[in-house]
Every structure is written in C-alpha cells, then in structure tokens.
PDB file of C-alpha atoms and ligand atoms in Angstrom:
ATOM      1  CA  MET V   1     -13.112   6.502   3.557  1.00 90.00           C
ATOM      2  CA  LYS V   2     -13.027   3.335   4.147  1.00 95.00           C
ATOM      3  CA  LYS V   3     -11.640   2.265   7.732  1.00 96.00           C
ATOM      4  CA  ILE V   4     -10.219  -0.730   8.658  1.00 96.00           C
ATOM      5  CA  THR V   5      -8.150  -1.297  12.636  1.00 95.00           C
ATOM      6  CA  VAL V   6      -5.477  -4.060  13.199  1.00 96.00           C
ATOM      7  CA  LYS V   7      -4.580  -5.084  17.119  1.00 96.00           C
ATOM      8  CA  ASN V   8      -0.442  -6.669  15.117  1.00 97.00           C
ATOM      9  CA  GLU V   9       1.608  -7.236  12.584  1.00 98.00           C
ATOM     10  CA  LYS V  10      -0.592 -10.605  12.001  1.00 98.00           C
ATOM     11  CA  GLU V  11      -3.607  -9.352  11.155  1.00 98.00           C
ATOM     12  CA  THR V  12      -1.531  -6.605   8.959  1.00 98.00           C
ATOM     13  CA  LYS V  13      -0.319  -8.844   6.887  1.00 98.00           C
ATOM     14  CA  GLU V  14      -4.181 -10.206   6.800  1.00 98.00           C
ATOM     15  CA  ILE V  15      -5.774  -7.211   5.408  1.00 98.00           C
ATOM     16  CA  ALA V  16      -3.755  -6.299   2.691  1.00 98.00           C
ATOM     17  CA  TYR V  17      -3.067 -10.472   1.381  1.00 98.00           C
ATOM     18  CA  HIS V  18      -7.154 -10.214   0.481  1.00 98.00           C
ATOM     19  CA  LEU V  19      -7.352  -7.224  -0.772  1.00 98.00           C
ATOM     20  CA  SER V  20      -3.985  -8.791  -3.648  1.00 98.00           C
ATOM     21  CA  LEU V  21      -6.848 -10.710  -4.354  1.00 98.00           C
ATOM     22  CA  TYR V  22      -9.186  -7.735  -6.096  1.00 98.00           C
ATOM     23  CA  LEU V  23      -5.919  -6.018  -7.170  1.00 98.00           C
ATOM     24  CA  LYS V  24      -4.637  -6.366 -11.263  1.00 97.00           C
ATOM     25  CA  ALA V  25      -2.404  -4.435 -13.479  1.00 97.00           C
ATOM     26  CA  GLY V  26      -1.931  -1.521 -13.651  1.00 97.00           C
ATOM     27  CA  ASP V  27      -3.217  -0.607  -9.865  1.00 98.00           C
ATOM     28  CA  VAL V  28      -1.013   1.947  -7.878  1.00 98.00           C
ATOM     29  CA  ILE V  29      -1.451   1.787  -4.195  1.00 98.00           C
ATOM     30  CA  LEU V  30      -0.139   4.890  -2.001  1.00 98.00           C
ATOM     31  CA  LEU V  31       1.430   4.176   1.515  1.00 98.00           C
ATOM     32  CA  GLU V  32       0.888   6.816   4.059  1.00 97.00           C
ATOM     33  CA  GLY V  33       1.619   6.611   7.311  1.00 97.00           C
ATOM     34  CA  ASP V  34       5.153   7.242  10.260  1.00 95.00           C
ATOM     35  CA  LEU V  35       8.097   5.069  10.725  1.00 94.00           C
ATOM     36  CA  GLY V  36       7.265   1.645  11.774  1.00 95.00           C
ATOM     37  CA  MET V  37       3.571   2.029  11.339  1.00 97.00           C
ATOM     38  CA  GLY V  38       3.307  -1.356   8.840  1.00 97.00           C
ATOM     39  CA  LYS V  39       3.840  -0.334   5.622  1.00 98.00           C
ATOM     40  CA  THR V  40       6.625  -2.742   5.350  1.00 97.00           C
ATOM     41  CA  THR V  41       4.342  -4.905   6.745  1.00 98.00           C
ATOM     42  CA  PHE V  42       1.782  -4.331   4.936  1.00 98.00           C
ATOM     43  CA  THR V  43       3.778  -4.545   1.633  1.00 98.00           C
ATOM     44  CA  LYS V  44       4.661  -8.521   2.566  1.00 98.00           C
ATOM     45  CA  GLY V  45       0.868  -9.705   3.244  1.00 98.00           C
ATOM     46  CA  LEU V  46       0.209  -8.052  -0.751  1.00 98.00           C
ATOM     47  CA  ALA V  47       3.295 -10.255  -2.423  1.00 98.00           C
ATOM     48  CA  SER V  48       1.668 -12.946   0.513  1.00 98.00           C
ATOM     49  CA  GLY V  49      -1.699 -12.402  -2.181  1.00 98.00           C
ATOM     50  CA  LEU V  50       0.223 -12.273  -5.095  1.00 98.00           C
ATOM     51  CA  GLY V  51       1.076 -15.728  -4.398  1.00 98.00           C
ATOM     52  CA  ILE V  52       5.192 -14.728  -4.132  1.00 97.00           C
ATOM     53  CA  THR V  53       7.702 -16.063  -2.110  1.00 91.00           C
ATOM     54  CA  ARG V  54      10.290 -14.314  -1.837  1.00 89.00           C
ATOM     55  CA  ILE V  55      11.079 -12.341   1.277  1.00 90.00           C
ATOM     56  CA  ILE V  56       9.618  -8.885   0.461  1.00 90.00           C
ATOM     57  CA  LYS V  57      12.931  -6.497   2.075  1.00 90.00           C
ATOM     58  CA  SER V  58      11.957  -2.750   2.285  1.00 89.00           C
ATOM     59  CA  PRO V  59      13.300  -0.457  -0.834  1.00 82.00           C
ATOM     60  CA  THR V  60      14.404   2.200   1.681  1.00 79.00           C
ATOM     61  CA  TYR V  61      18.118   2.335   0.417  1.00 79.00           C
ATOM     62  CA  THR V  62      16.868   1.193  -3.612  1.00 85.00           C
ATOM     63  CA  ILE V  63      14.184   2.732  -4.208  1.00 92.00           C
ATOM     64  CA  ILE V  64      13.022  -0.093  -5.707  1.00 94.00           C
ATOM     65  CA  ARG V  65      11.622  -3.498  -6.687  1.00 95.00           C
ATOM     66  CA  GLU V  66      10.955  -6.074  -8.534  1.00 96.00           C
ATOM     67  CA  TYR V  67       9.112  -9.104  -7.761  1.00 96.00           C
ATOM     68  CA  LEU V  68       8.022 -11.439 -10.305  1.00 95.00           C
ATOM     69  CA  GLY V  69       6.910 -15.351  -9.928  1.00 94.00           C
ATOM     70  CA  GLY V  70       3.584 -14.382  -8.720  1.00 97.00           C
ATOM     71  CA  ARG V  71      -0.050 -13.449 -10.471  1.00 97.00           C
ATOM     72  CA  LEU V  72       1.302 -10.933 -10.431  1.00 98.00           C
ATOM     73  CA  PRO V  73       4.130  -8.884 -10.516  1.00 97.00           C
ATOM     74  CA  LEU V  74       5.684  -6.451  -7.534  1.00 98.00           C
ATOM     75  CA  TYR V  75       6.793  -2.472  -7.472  1.00 97.00           C
ATOM     76  CA  HIS V  76       7.829  -2.027  -4.265  1.00 97.00           C
ATOM     77  CA  MET V  77       8.671   1.745  -3.854  1.00 96.00           C
ATOM     78  CA  ASP V  78       9.719   4.586  -0.850  1.00 95.00           C
ATOM     79  CA  VAL V  79      10.194   6.924  -1.494  1.00 94.00           C
ATOM     80  CA  TYR V  80      11.511   8.413   1.616  1.00 93.00           C
ATOM     81  CA  ARG V  81      14.239   9.830   0.419  1.00 90.00           C
ATOM     82  CA  ILE V  82      14.028  10.967  -3.292  1.00 89.00           C
ATOM     83  CA  ASP V  83      12.715  14.687  -4.111  1.00 83.00           C
ATOM     84  CA  GLU V  84      10.137  15.021  -7.376  1.00 82.00           C
ATOM     85  CA  GLU V  85      12.975  15.677  -9.741  1.00 84.00           C
ATOM     86  CA  GLY V  86      14.887  12.386  -8.193  1.00 86.00           C
ATOM     87  CA  ALA V  87      11.499  10.597  -9.051  1.00 87.00           C
ATOM     88  CA  GLU V  88      11.293  11.950 -11.801  1.00 88.00           C
ATOM     89  CA  GLU V  89      14.281  10.017 -12.886  1.00 89.00           C
ATOM     90  CA  LEU V  90      12.866   7.342 -12.628  1.00 88.00           C
ATOM     91  CA  GLY V  91      10.264   6.808 -15.034  1.00 90.00           C
ATOM     92  CA  LEU V  92       7.563   5.200 -12.361  1.00 93.00           C
ATOM     93  CA  GLU V  93       4.686   5.887 -15.533  1.00 93.00           C
ATOM     94  CA  GLU V  94       6.408   2.857 -17.441  1.00 93.00           C
ATOM     95  CA  TYR V  95       5.592   0.764 -14.515  1.00 94.00           C
ATOM     96  CA  PHE V  96       1.864   2.365 -13.217  1.00 95.00           C
ATOM     97  CA  ASP V  97       1.305   1.499 -16.945  1.00 91.00           C
ATOM     98  CA  GLY V  98       2.890  -1.965 -16.553  1.00 88.00           C
ATOM     99  CA  ASP V  99       1.385  -5.030 -16.159  1.00 95.00           C
ATOM    100  CA  GLY V 100       1.362  -5.000 -11.887  1.00 97.00           C
ATOM    101  CA  VAL V 101       0.886  -3.859  -8.699  1.00 98.00           C
ATOM    102  CA  SER V 102       2.989  -0.783  -7.958  1.00 98.00           C
ATOM    103  CA  VAL V 103       3.319   0.388  -4.206  1.00 98.00           C
ATOM    104  CA  ILE V 104       4.865   3.667  -2.692  1.00 97.00           C
ATOM    105  CA  GLU V 105       6.135   3.733   0.908  1.00 97.00           C
ATOM    106  CA  TRP V 106       5.531   7.894   1.819  1.00 95.00           C
ATOM    107  CA  ALA V 107       4.111   8.626  -1.526  1.00 95.00           C
ATOM    108  CA  SER V 108       3.332  11.796  -1.003  1.00 93.00           C
ATOM    109  CA  LEU V 109       6.494  13.293  -0.854  1.00 92.00           C
ATOM    110  CA  ILE V 110       6.811  13.059  -4.804  1.00 93.00           C
ATOM    111  CA  GLU V 111       2.743  14.091  -5.599  1.00 92.00           C
ATOM    112  CA  SER V 112       3.641  15.243  -8.843  1.00 91.00           C
ATOM    113  CA  GLU V 113       4.702  11.888 -10.602  1.00 93.00           C
ATOM    114  CA  LEU V 114       2.289  10.122  -9.255  1.00 95.00           C
ATOM    115  CA  PRO V 115      -1.572   8.630 -11.007  1.00 96.00           C
ATOM    116  CA  GLU V 116      -4.160   9.953 -11.789  1.00 96.00           C
ATOM    117  CA  LYS V 117      -5.479   6.386 -10.742  1.00 97.00           C
ATOM    118  CA  TYR V 118      -5.577   4.545  -7.633  1.00 98.00           C
ATOM    119  CA  ILE V 119      -5.482   3.158  -3.706  1.00 98.00           C
ATOM    120  CA  SER V 120      -4.961   4.639  -0.855  1.00 98.00           C
ATOM    121  CA  ILE V 121      -3.731   3.307   2.331  1.00 98.00           C
ATOM    122  CA  ARG V 122      -2.817   6.114   5.181  1.00 98.00           C
ATOM    123  CA  PHE V 123      -1.745   4.462   8.084  1.00 98.00           C
ATOM    124  CA  GLU V 124      -1.988   5.632  12.212  1.00 97.00           C
ATOM    125  CA  LYS V 125      -1.511   4.552  15.217  1.00 94.00           C
ATOM    126  CA  PHE V 126      -4.994   3.863  17.195  1.00 91.00           C
ATOM    127  CA  ASN V 127      -4.431   4.643  20.750  1.00 86.00           C
ATOM    128  CA  MET V 128      -0.660   3.972  22.946  1.00 85.00           C
ATOM    129  CA  ASP V 129      -0.880   0.439  22.071  1.00 82.00           C
ATOM    130  CA  THR V 130       2.045   0.226  20.374  1.00 88.00           C
ATOM    131  CA  ASN V 131       0.614  -2.744  17.819  1.00 96.00           C
ATOM    132  CA  MET V 132      -2.959  -1.454  16.528  1.00 96.00           C
ATOM    133  CA  ARG V 133      -3.014   0.131  13.497  1.00 97.00           C
ATOM    134  CA  VAL V 134      -6.357   2.405  12.234  1.00 96.00           C
ATOM    135  CA  LEU V 135      -6.013   1.889   7.967  1.00 97.00           C
ATOM    136  CA  SER V 136      -8.105   4.091   5.480  1.00 97.00           C
ATOM    137  CA  ILE V 137      -8.206   2.912   2.627  1.00 97.00           C
ATOM    138  CA  GLU V 138      -9.820   4.703  -0.551  1.00 97.00           C
ATOM    139  CA  GLY V 139      -9.399   4.016  -3.135  1.00 98.00           C
ATOM    140  CA  ASN V 140      -9.576   7.316  -5.796  1.00 97.00           C
ATOM    141  CA  THR V 141     -12.239   6.427  -8.965  1.00 98.00           C
ATOM    142  CA  GLU V 142     -16.254   5.192  -8.582  1.00 97.00           C
ATOM    143  CA  GLU V 143     -14.484   1.994 -10.834  1.00 98.00           C
ATOM    144  CA  LEU V 144     -12.146   1.109  -7.895  1.00 98.00           C
ATOM    145  CA  GLU V 145     -14.164   1.250  -5.017  1.00 97.00           C
ATOM    146  CA  ASP V 146     -16.554  -0.827  -7.285  1.00 97.00           C
ATOM    147  CA  ARG V 147     -13.781  -3.516  -7.913  1.00 98.00           C
ATOM    148  CA  LEU V 148     -12.640  -3.311  -3.712  1.00 97.00           C
ATOM    149  CA  SER V 149     -16.355  -3.463  -2.272  1.00 96.00           C
ATOM    150  CA  GLY V 150     -16.534  -7.413  -1.132  1.00 96.00           C
ATOM    151  CA  PHE V 151     -12.829  -6.451   0.356  1.00 97.00           C
ATOM    152  CA  TYR V 152     -14.381  -3.499   2.008  1.00 96.00           C
ATOM    153  CA  GLN V 153     -18.255  -6.038   3.334  1.00 94.00           C
ATOM    154  CA  GLN V 154     -15.563  -8.446   4.543  1.00 94.00           C
ATOM    155  CA  PHE V 155     -13.393  -5.632   6.487  1.00 91.00           C
ATOM    156  CA  ILE V 156     -15.218  -3.053   7.107  1.00 88.00           C
ATOM    157  CA  LYS V 157     -16.853  -2.182  10.638  1.00 74.00           C
ATOM    158  CA  GLU V 158     -17.143   1.662   9.764  1.00 64.00           C
ATOM    159  CA  GLU V 159     -17.684   4.865   7.740  1.00 65.00           C
ATOM    160  CA  SER V 160     -16.432   8.011   7.614  1.00 66.00           C
ATOM    161  CA  ASN V 161     -16.058  10.836   5.641  1.00 63.00           C
ATOM    162  CA  ASP V 162     -13.085  12.771   6.587  1.00 62.00           C
TER     163      ASP V 162
HETATM  164  N1  LIG K   1       0.128  -3.802  13.935  1.00 84.33           N
HETATM  165  C1  LIG K   1       1.187  -3.390  12.473  1.00 84.33           C
HETATM  166  N2  LIG K   1       0.703  -3.075  11.669  1.00 84.33           N
HETATM  167  C2  LIG K   1       2.294  -3.625  11.381  1.00 84.33           C
HETATM  168  N3  LIG K   1       3.151  -3.883  11.719  1.00 84.33           N
HETATM  169  C3  LIG K   1       3.243  -3.625  13.351  1.00 84.33           C
HETATM  170  C4  LIG K   1       2.234  -3.569  13.533  1.00 84.33           C
HETATM  171  N4  LIG K   1       1.696  -3.601  15.310  1.00 84.33           N
HETATM  172  C5  LIG K   1       3.820  -3.316  15.116  1.00 84.33           C
HETATM  173  N5  LIG K   1       4.071  -3.554  14.245  1.00 84.33           N
HETATM  174  C6  LIG K   1       5.721  -3.245  14.582  1.00 84.33           C
HETATM  175  O1  LIG K   1       5.881  -2.356  13.689  1.00 84.33           O
HETATM  176  C7  LIG K   1       7.338  -2.158  12.618  1.00 84.33           C
HETATM  177  C8  LIG K   1       7.033  -1.991  10.931  1.00 84.33           C
HETATM  178  O2  LIG K   1       7.773  -1.906  10.872  1.00 84.33           O
HETATM  179  P1  LIG K   1       7.673  -1.545   9.046  1.00 84.33           P
HETATM  180  O3  LIG K   1       6.335  -1.831   8.068  1.00 84.33           O
HETATM  181  O4  LIG K   1       8.856  -1.594   8.689  1.00 84.33           O
HETATM  182  O5  LIG K   1       7.022   0.315   9.285  1.00 84.33           O
HETATM  183  P2  LIG K   1       7.873   0.835   7.791  1.00 84.33           P
HETATM  184  O6  LIG K   1       7.649   0.710   6.979  1.00 84.33           O
HETATM  185  O7  LIG K   1       5.463   1.819   8.106  1.00 84.33           O
HETATM  186  O8  LIG K   1       8.533   1.973   8.097  1.00 84.33           O
HETATM  187  C9  LIG K   1       7.547  -3.361  12.756  1.00 84.33           C
HETATM  188  O9  LIG K   1       8.710  -3.768  13.093  1.00 84.33           O
HETATM  189  C10 LIG K   1       5.906  -4.864  13.540  1.00 84.33           C
HETATM  190  O10 LIG K   1       6.310  -5.718  14.070  1.00 84.33           O
HETATM  191 MG1  LIG K   2       8.714   0.521   5.286  1.00 84.33          MG
END
C-alpha cells in the first residue's frame, strides 16, 4: 500500500492527472471513501490527464457516465445508490473488458461484481484540516504495481503495510 498526502482539491486533481498517464485499456480503478472525500474530484483530474475535455459530472443518479474523445474512453460509475443485484443488471463486465478505463466510486458496495484486477484508492481525512487527504493506492497484481512504479517514484514519500 502506498500513501500520498494531498493538501487541497488542486493536488488531488494533479495526482489523478499523473496516474492517468500510466493507464491502459481495461484498467479498473476502485475509489473508496466517505462523501466529500474527493472521489469525483479525483476522476476529474484523471479525465483531464486522458485528454477528455467535457465537464465531468457526478454520476450519482445516472450510475454510469461515458466520456469518449480522450486517449482512452472513461467510464465513470457511482454505485452508491444501487445494490449488488442492481449492479448485476448494469453488465459492468463489458465496461471492464472493454477499450477504456473504468472508475467506480463506492466500489465496495458491489463487491461481487468487481473484476479480478484493479487499482484501489482509499480517501481519508488527514487530520482536522478540512482539505488535507491521505490517498492509499494499490494495484492488486504485479503487472499493475510494476506499471505504476514510475508514478509511485514521483509521488510516494511513505510506504506502509496496512
Ligand atoms: N484535498 C481535496 N481533494 C478533493 N476535494 C477536496 C479536497 N479538499 C477539499 N475538497 C472539496 O471536497 C469536495 C469533494 O467532493 P467530491 O469530489 O464530489 O467528493 P466525493 O465524490 O468523494 O463525494 C469538493 O467540494 C472539494 O472542493
Ligand atoms: Mg462523488
């Protein structure tokens, strides 16, 4: 698990922007963390790094929004309002196996529908400072961790085992 501390919204977007440069078709990113921690903000930075110019809106009500026109398509999902049964009906596998990058807010709510390989990012408050966040990042395969090593080298100051 690698940890990155960010000071504000701008830094969250910058981290996401840089991470996006390491992504390829079929990658799935799971975003965990309470409301207002920055999951949608992070996705905006990621989209910008992929060269997507459309405005990213939270898919809380639509569940899935698709953004084409960047280096890779972006499938932005927020599953807060559905359960695993509802998720089953979305046919997420087609997105995961497809030509783009999938980002899922509240992914742990649909655990049975998640793919085998993914990058997970957990957002937590750092302290009482309302804008500081700790992002805990991990790819769950060796291939992902190897691919992200350049990103880690650039941004990781602290590594932890939890
Ligand atoms: N470090 C930070 N990273 C991201 N957003 C931040 C940060 N500090 C403050 N914010 C604010 O917190 C809110 C995060 O909202 P959002 O990205 O929609 O969260 P989530 O999708 O996790 O519910 C925004 O209003 C943003 O301006
Ligand atoms: Mg959100």
